[in-house]
XYZ file of C-alpha atoms in Angstrom:
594
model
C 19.593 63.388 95.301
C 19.835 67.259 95.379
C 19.167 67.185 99.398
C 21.937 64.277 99.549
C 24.127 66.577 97.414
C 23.093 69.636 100.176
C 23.431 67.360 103.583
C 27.303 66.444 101.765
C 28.120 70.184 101.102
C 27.092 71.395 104.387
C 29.699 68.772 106.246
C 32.829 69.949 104.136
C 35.799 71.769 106.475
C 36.113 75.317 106.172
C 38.547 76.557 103.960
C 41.610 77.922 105.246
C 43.708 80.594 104.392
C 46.257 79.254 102.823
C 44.091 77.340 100.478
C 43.397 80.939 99.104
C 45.072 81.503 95.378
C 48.190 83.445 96.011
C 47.209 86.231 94.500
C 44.138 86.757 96.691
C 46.541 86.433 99.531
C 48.594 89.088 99.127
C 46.259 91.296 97.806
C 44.515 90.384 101.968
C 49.064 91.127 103.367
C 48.590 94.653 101.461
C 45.386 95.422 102.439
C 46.008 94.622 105.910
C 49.048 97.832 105.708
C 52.036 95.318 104.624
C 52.905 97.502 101.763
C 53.436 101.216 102.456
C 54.105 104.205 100.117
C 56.635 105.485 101.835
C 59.665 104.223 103.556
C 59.955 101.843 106.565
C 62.297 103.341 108.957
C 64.374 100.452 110.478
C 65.386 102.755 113.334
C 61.751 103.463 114.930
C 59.643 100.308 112.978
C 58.697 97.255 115.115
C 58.227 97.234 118.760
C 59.272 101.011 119.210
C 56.732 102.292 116.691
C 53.860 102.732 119.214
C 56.195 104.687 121.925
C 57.205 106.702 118.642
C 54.394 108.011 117.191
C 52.962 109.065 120.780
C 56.130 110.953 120.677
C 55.229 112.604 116.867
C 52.049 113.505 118.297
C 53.300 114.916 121.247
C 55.653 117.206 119.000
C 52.322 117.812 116.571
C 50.198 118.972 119.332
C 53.203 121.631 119.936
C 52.494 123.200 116.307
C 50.030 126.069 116.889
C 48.700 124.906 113.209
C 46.975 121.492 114.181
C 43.402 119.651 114.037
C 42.328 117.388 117.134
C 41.439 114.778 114.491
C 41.981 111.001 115.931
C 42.819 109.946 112.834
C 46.156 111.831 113.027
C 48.236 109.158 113.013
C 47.699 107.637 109.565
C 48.901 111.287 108.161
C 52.288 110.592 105.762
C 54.375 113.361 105.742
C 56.365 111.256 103.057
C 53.545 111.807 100.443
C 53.839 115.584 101.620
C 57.517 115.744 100.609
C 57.276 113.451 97.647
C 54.414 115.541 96.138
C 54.512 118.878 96.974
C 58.317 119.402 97.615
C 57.583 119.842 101.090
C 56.501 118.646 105.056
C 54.121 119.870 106.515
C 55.018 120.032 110.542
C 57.918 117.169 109.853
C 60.599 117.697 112.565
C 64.368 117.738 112.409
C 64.563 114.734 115.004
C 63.126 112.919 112.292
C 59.302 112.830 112.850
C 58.580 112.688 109.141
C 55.636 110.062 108.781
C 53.284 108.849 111.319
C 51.902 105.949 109.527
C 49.909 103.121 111.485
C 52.406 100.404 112.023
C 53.147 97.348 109.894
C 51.113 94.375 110.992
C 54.383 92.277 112.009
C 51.601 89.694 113.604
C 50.947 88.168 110.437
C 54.810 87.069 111.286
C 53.957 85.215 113.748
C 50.557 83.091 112.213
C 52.837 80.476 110.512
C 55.788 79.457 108.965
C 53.890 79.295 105.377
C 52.403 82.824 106.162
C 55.970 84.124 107.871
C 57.537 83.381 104.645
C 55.349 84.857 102.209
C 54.825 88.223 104.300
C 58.679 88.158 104.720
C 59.142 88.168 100.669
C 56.322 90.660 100.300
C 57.609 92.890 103.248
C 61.022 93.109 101.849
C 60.447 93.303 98.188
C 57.579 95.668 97.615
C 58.922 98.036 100.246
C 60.871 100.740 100.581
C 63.309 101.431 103.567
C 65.763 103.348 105.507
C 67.797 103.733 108.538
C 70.163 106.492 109.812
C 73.191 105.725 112.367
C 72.366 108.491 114.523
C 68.948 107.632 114.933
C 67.654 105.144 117.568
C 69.440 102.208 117.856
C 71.542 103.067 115.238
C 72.170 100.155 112.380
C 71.592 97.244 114.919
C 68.297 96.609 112.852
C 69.771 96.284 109.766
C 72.695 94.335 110.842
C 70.065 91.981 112.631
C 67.949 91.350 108.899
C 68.399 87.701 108.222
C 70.152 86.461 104.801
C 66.291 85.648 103.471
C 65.441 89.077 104.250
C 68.734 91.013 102.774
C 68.257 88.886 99.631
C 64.556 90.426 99.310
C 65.400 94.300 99.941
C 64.444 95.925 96.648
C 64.677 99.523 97.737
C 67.033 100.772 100.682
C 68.843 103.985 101.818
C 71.419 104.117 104.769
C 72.990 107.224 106.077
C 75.858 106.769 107.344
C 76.712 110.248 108.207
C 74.422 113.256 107.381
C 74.953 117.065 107.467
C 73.160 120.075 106.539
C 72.115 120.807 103.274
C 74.382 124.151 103.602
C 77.597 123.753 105.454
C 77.972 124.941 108.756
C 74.478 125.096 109.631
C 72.223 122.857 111.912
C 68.587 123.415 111.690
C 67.007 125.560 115.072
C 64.668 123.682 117.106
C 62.725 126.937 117.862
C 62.695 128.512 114.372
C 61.510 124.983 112.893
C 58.586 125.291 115.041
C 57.829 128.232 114.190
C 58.123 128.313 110.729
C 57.386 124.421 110.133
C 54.229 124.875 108.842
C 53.841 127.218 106.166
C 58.041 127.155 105.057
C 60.487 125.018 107.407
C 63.367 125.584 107.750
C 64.437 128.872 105.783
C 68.331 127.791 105.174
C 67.474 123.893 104.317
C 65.513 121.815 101.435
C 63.384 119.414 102.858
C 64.557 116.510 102.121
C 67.928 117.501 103.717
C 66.233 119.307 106.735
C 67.308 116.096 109.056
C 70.920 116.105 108.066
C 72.623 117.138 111.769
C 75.807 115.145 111.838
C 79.663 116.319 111.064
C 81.555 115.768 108.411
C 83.206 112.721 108.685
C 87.385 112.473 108.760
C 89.720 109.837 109.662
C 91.579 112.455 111.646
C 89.159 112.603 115.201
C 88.000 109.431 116.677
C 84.245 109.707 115.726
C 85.129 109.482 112.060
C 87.662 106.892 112.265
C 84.399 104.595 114.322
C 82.521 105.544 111.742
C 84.726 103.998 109.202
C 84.496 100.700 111.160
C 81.173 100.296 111.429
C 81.417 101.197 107.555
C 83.741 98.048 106.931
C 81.662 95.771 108.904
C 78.395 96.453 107.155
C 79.058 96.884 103.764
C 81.025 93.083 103.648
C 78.195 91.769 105.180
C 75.490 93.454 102.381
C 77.670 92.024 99.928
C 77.201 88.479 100.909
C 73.511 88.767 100.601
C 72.242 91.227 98.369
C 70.971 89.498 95.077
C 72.590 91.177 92.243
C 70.655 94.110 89.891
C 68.154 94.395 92.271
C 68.357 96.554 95.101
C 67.989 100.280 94.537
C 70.583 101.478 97.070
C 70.911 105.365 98.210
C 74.143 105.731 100.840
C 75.093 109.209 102.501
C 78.361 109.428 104.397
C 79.210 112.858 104.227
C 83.302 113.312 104.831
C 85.134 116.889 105.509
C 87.814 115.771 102.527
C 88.681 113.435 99.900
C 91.388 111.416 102.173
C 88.186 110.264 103.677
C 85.851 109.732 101.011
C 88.516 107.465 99.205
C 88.439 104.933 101.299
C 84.741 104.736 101.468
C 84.485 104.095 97.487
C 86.987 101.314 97.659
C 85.269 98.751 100.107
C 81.956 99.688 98.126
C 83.486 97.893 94.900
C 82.321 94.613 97.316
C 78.504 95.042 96.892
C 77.458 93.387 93.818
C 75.465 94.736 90.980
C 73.213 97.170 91.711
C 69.802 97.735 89.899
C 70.203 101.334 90.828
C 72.761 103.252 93.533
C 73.445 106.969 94.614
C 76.274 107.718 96.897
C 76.657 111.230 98.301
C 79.786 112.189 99.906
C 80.304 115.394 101.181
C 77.724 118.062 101.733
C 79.403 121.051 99.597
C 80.247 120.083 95.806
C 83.582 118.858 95.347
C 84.945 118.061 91.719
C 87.210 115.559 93.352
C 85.301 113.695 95.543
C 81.989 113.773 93.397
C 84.438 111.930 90.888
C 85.032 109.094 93.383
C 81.217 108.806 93.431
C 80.807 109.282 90.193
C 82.986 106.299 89.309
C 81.770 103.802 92.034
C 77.968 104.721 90.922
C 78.710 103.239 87.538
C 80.730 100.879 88.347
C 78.117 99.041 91.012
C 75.678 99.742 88.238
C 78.080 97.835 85.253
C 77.663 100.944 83.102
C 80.758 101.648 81.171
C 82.861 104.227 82.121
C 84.636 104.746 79.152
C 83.066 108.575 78.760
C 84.699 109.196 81.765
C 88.156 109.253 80.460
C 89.066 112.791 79.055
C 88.844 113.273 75.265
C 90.477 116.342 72.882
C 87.310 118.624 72.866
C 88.641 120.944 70.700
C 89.631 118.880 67.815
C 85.731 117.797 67.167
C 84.403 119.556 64.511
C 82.205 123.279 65.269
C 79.363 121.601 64.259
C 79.479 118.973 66.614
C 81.200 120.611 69.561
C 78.252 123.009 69.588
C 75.908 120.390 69.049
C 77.345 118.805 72.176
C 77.604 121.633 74.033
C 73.391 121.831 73.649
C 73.128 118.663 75.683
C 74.983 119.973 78.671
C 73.851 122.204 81.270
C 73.898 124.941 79.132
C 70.015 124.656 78.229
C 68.059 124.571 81.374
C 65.442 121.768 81.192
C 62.988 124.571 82.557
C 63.100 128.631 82.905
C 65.737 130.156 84.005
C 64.505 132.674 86.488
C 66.276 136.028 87.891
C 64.914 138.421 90.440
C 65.279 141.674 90.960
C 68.102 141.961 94.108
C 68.746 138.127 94.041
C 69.882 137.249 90.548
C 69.447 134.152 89.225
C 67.611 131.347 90.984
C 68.040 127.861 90.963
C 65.635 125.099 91.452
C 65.443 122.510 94.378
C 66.105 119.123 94.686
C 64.523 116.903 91.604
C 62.818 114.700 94.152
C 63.808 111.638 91.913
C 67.176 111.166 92.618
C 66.583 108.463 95.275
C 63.003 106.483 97.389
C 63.277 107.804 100.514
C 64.217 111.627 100.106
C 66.444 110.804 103.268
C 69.253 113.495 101.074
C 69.257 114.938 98.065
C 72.105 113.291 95.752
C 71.602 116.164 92.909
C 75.335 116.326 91.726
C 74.842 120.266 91.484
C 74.220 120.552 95.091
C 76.453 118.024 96.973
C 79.526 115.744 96.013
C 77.164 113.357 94.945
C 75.873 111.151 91.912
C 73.269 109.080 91.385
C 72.256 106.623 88.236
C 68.728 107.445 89.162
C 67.422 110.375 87.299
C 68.140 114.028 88.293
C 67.753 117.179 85.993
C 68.386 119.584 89.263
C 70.302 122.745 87.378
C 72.736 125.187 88.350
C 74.713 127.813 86.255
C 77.357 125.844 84.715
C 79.996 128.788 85.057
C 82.911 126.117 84.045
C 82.020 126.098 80.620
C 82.510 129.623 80.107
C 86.138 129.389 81.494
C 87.593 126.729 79.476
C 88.783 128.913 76.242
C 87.862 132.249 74.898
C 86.157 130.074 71.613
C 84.438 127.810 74.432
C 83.165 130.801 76.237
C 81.578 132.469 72.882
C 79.862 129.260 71.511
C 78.339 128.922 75.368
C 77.225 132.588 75.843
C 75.373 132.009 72.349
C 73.710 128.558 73.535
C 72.645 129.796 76.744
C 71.125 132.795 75.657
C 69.540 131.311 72.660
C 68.395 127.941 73.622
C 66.445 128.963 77.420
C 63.473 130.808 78.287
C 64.290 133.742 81.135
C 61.931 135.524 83.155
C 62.507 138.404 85.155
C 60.691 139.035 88.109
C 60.620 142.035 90.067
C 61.722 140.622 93.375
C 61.412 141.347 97.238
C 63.609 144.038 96.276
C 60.582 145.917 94.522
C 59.852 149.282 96.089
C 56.135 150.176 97.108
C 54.413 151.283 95.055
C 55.351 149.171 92.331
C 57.836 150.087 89.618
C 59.434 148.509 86.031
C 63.156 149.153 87.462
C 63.864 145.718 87.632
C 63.425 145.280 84.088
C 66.413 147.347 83.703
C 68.042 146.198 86.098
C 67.769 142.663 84.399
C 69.281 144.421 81.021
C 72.383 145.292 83.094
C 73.329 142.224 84.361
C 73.760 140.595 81.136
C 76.675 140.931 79.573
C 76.571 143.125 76.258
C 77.651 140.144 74.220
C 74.578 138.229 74.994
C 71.828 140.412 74.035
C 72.166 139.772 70.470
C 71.325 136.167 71.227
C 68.370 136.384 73.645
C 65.433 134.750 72.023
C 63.252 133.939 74.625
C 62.037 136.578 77.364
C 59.145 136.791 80.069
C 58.019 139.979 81.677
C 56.753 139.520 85.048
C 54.793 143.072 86.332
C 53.027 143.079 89.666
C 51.290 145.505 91.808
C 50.173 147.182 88.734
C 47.490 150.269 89.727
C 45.879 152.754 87.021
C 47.333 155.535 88.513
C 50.490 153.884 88.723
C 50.693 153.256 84.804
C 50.159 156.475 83.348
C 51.835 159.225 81.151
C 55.000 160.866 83.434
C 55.138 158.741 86.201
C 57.892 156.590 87.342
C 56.826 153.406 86.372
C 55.987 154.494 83.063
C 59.233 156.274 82.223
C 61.250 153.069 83.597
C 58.972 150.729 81.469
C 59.801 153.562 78.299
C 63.276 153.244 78.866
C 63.189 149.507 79.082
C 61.212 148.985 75.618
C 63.356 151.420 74.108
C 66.304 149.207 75.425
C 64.959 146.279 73.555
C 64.625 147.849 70.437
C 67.813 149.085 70.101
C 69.790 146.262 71.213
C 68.190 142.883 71.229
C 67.670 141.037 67.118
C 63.825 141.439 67.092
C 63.218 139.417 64.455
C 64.125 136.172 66.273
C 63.131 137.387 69.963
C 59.990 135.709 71.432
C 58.728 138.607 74.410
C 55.621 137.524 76.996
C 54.446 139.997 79.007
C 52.497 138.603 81.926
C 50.797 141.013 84.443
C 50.273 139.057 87.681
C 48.225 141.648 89.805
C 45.066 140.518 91.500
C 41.793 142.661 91.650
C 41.628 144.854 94.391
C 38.379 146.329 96.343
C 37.029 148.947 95.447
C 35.666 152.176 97.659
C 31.989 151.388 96.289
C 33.028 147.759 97.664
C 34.035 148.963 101.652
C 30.824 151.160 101.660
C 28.017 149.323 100.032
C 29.302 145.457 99.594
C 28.806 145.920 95.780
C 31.421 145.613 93.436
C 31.484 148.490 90.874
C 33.138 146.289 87.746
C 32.071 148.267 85.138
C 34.065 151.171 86.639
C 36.880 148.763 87.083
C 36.866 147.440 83.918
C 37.384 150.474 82.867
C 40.169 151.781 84.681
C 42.096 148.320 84.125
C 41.616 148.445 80.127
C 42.936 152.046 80.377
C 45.991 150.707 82.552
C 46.759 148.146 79.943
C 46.192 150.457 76.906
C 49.089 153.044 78.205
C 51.067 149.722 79.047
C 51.087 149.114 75.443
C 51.984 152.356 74.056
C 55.858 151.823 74.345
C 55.143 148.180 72.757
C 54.531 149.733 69.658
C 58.581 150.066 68.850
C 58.510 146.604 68.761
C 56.719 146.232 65.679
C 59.244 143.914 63.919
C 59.444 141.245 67.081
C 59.096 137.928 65.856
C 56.598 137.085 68.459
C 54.377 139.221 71.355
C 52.424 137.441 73.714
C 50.162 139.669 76.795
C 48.638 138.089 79.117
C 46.516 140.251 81.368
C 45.629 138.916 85.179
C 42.074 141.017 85.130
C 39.257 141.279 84.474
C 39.561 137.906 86.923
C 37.016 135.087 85.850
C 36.002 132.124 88.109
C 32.763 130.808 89.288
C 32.268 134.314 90.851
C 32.684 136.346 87.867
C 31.562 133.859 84.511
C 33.626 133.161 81.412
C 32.374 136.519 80.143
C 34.961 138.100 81.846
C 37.638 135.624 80.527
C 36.337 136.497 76.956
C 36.926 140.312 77.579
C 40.314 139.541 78.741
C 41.007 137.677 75.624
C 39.541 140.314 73.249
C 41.810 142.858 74.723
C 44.477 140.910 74.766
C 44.249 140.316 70.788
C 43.705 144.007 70.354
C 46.628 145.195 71.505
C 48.755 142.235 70.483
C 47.145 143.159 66.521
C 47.865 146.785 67.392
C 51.214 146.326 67.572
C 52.348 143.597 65.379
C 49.308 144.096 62.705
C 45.803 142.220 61.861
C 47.084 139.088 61.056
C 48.926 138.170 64.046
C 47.480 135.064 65.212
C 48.273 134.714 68.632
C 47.541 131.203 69.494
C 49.051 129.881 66.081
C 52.408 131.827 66.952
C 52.251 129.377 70.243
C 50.671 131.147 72.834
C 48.859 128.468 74.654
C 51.534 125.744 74.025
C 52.836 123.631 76.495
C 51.255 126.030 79.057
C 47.955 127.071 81.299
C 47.429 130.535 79.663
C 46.331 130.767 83.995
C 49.204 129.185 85.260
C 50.690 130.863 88.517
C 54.363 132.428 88.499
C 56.158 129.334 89.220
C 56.790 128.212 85.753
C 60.358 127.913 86.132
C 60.143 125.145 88.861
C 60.252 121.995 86.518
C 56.938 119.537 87.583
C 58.265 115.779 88.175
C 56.416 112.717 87.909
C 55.923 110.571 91.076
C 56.607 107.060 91.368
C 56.043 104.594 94.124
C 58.737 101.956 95.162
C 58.440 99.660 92.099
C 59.144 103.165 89.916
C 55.494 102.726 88.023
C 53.876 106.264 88.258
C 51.485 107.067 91.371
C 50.250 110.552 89.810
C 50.885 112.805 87.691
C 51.993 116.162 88.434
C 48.466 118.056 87.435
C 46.455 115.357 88.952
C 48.091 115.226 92.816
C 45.691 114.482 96.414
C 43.944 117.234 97.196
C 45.199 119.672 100.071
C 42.422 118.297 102.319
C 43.263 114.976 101.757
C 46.266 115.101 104.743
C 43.130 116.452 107.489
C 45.415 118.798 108.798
């Protein structure tokens, strides 16, 4: 019986593959490359992809920063830009991810197999295409109705510029610089953007408007409604231009998610055109949008409002000595394919996706002499502000910019400061000592706080950033001399303190000291010493029961973390939004094999 049972089993057919469960299928489509993290560019995907990444690696193997690695071609500069707010040897012709091509074959296997790699193709990725690219929007307008219903995720530009107006990105400065920084004038994700503004005056804007009207009819007949995450640029020179653009969008239906961006430079008008079509092809109401009579609120609540405008920034606000204050880059979130950034701030833009990119918001302080006083008091009391010294810092190092900082705010404001950071750098014993320049400038900007900003509810961190130098011992003999350094470096932060010492009413002091360093080549011992000295002179100034870390030290912070605390840390998401990684726990640099 059990060899009858074995002669019987080893006659049955062989299973085929579509007798596999479904879900064991597509996990074999995704495994096979059908699903990407980044986008699918319509313009170069397909047929074209193997004649375009020879041409990528013919523009890599330009870059004097390379590796001869043969697996070059699965880099993704897409990841790059998504996770580190940058792209790595990504060129403005728009060579911006070399990714091994999809497996269209499976296509071609069957009609059962063509139609669920269709449905998986189209829903679980992300894509893009650009009119001034190669082949322009032929490949979009050639998606069949099957495939249009199953977009989930798609960005078009229409027409792109610059980042900053009147500029084009330089082929030869790119090159050089593409590696370490890009382009100098551009954020990344804008780098690309070489077209005019659009206007229905010249005869390339008015074709541009027709292809407009033919395309957006036709993704209105076949998008399925509140489910495609749509990103359009179509950058205009003037609101006579962008009006029309807004009205033949009303066609598409509802959109899960949508950011339009139309005009490179902000533009209070025409960012209210896309303002309104966002919500509108998003069926949020727009009933906020209508004007209200501010001033009749109650104080109470108008200030409470004004706290939930752009008033507090949602990270530090940062100033520099000879550039002011600086602003942060794009958000990264505010569309998939980081074709353009649609940050409202930055561009006549808007976008239902979220976006916390900051700028000053200098209109609130013009409305009303009342508005301007309750806004002065917000900002200054509600954000964190660190002043760093700056390119502008001479050699050798000095505490001007401290001052300098002072200066520049008006004399109204100090009283509401709460929150300060101290950024020194360069800092050398002989440098920080009784009657030189630093220390007088440093003197003169303790005494300044004292005497003008409320101690009693100002928060002051004073960070020294300065890395260990060699010493002489070191160049002759190899052999560090730390206990000589040590030395030196507690008796540079000892005289740092002394002016500290007016500041004995300050409702909270926080030092953090960059040396002795500690790491795997120096122990935790050294860490500890730091700590201890730290606590010394924080006790010496404030008294014995300061306790350092209960006051909030450590909170919400790595006591280590590097001088970019003021650039806000997003969380990335893949093309169905769920998270990929968190912002502490990205690929490692060697991941890319550059």
């Amino acid at each position: 019986m059990t060899t009858a049972q074995y002669q019987d089993s080893d006659q049955r057919q062989p299973i085929c593959f579509t007798d596999l469960p479904p879900p064991v299928r597509r996990s074999i489509y995704i495994l096979a490359g059908l699903v990407r993290f980044c986008p699918i560019s319509l313009n170069t995907e397909g047929v074209n992809k193997a004649e375009f990444l020879a041409e990528c690696m013919a523009y890599c193997l330009d870059i004097p920063v390379r590796d001869s690695n043969s697996q070059a071609n699965s880099r993704c500069f897409y990841r790059q830009k998504r996770s580190w707010n940058k792209c790595v040897v990504a060129s403005p012709e728009g060579f911006d991810c070399m990714c091994m091509p999809l497996p269209i074959a499976l296509l071609r296997v069957s009609k059962a197999v063509h139609n669920e790699v269709s449905s998986i193709l189209y829903a679980e990725n992300m894509f893009r295409i650009c009119r001034s690219d190669q082949g322009g929007l032929s490949s979009l307008f050639a998606l069949s109705s099957a495939a249009l219903q199953s977009l989930r995720s798609l960005s078009i530009k229409l027409n792109a510029c610059s980042c900053v107006p009147n500029h084009q990105c330089s082929d030869d400065d790119y090159l050089i610089n593409s590696f370490l920084k890009g382009c100098q004038e551009c954020h990344m994700t804008c780098k690309i953007g070489r077209d005019f503004p659009a206007s229905v005056e010249n005869a390339a804007g008015r074709e541009l408007i027709s292809e407009r009207n033919q395309l957006l009819p036709r993704l209105a007949m076949y998008l399925s409604p509140a489910s495609l995450r749509l990103s359009i640029v179509c950058d205009t020179l003037d609101y006579a231009t962008a009006k029309p653009f807004t009205d033949v969008s009303i066609q598409l239906p509802q959109l899960a998610e949508c950011s339009i961006r139309l005009g490179q430079a902000p533009n209070p008008a025409v960012h209210c055109l896309a303002e309104e079509a966002v919500y509108r092809l998003t069926s949020n109401p727009t009933d906020h949008l209508k004007p209200f009579n501010f001033g009749a609120l109650p104080v109470e609540i108008q200030r409470r409002i004004l706290t939930h405008t752009d008033l507090v920034s949602p990270f530090k606000v940062a100033w520099y000595h000879g550039g002011g204050l600086s602003t942060s880059e794009c958000c990264r979130q505010c569309t998939d394919a980081l074709e353009a950034c649609f940050c409202s701030v930055r561009h006549a833009a808007f976008s239902s996706m979220p976006c916390q990119c900051w700028v000053f918001p200098s209109a609130l302080f013009l409305v009303s002499r009342k508005l301007h006083e309750y806004a002065t008091e917000i900002f200054f009391s509600k954000n964190t502000f660190v002043a760093y010294p700056g390119d502008a810092s001479p050699d050798p190092p000095d505490s001007l910019h401290l001052l300098c900082f002072f200066q520049q705010l008006p004399p109204t404001a100090l009283q509401y400061l709460s929150n300060l950071r101290i950024e020194l750098s360069g800092l050398d014993y002989h440098l920080v000592d009784s009657g030189t320049e630093f220390q007088k400038n440093w003197t003169m900007a303790i005494d300044f706080i004292s005497q003008n900003l409320v101690l009693h509810r100002l928060g002051l961190r004073v960070v020294d950033e300065t890395s260990r130098g060699a010493t002489e011992a070191w160049y002759t003999t190899g052999v560090d001399d730390s206990a000589e350094l040590e030395a030196q470096e507690w008796q540079l932060y000892q005289h740092l303190a002394e002016p500290l010492v007016k500041l004995k009413s300050i409702k909270d002091l926080w030092i953090h000291f960059s040396r002795p360093v500690h790491g795997k080549y120096y122990g935790d011992k050294s860490l500890e010493l730091r700590q201890q000295r730290e606590i010394i002179l924080e006790k010496s100034i404030i008294g014995d029961a300061y306790d350092n870390a209960a006051r909030g030290k450590f909170i919400g912070r790595d006591r280590l973390q590097a001088k970019d605390d003021e650039i806000r840390r997003t969380i990335v998401v893949g093309s169905d939004r769920t998270k990929v990684w968190l912002p502490d726990n990205r690929p490692p640099f060697n991941e890319y094999q550059f």
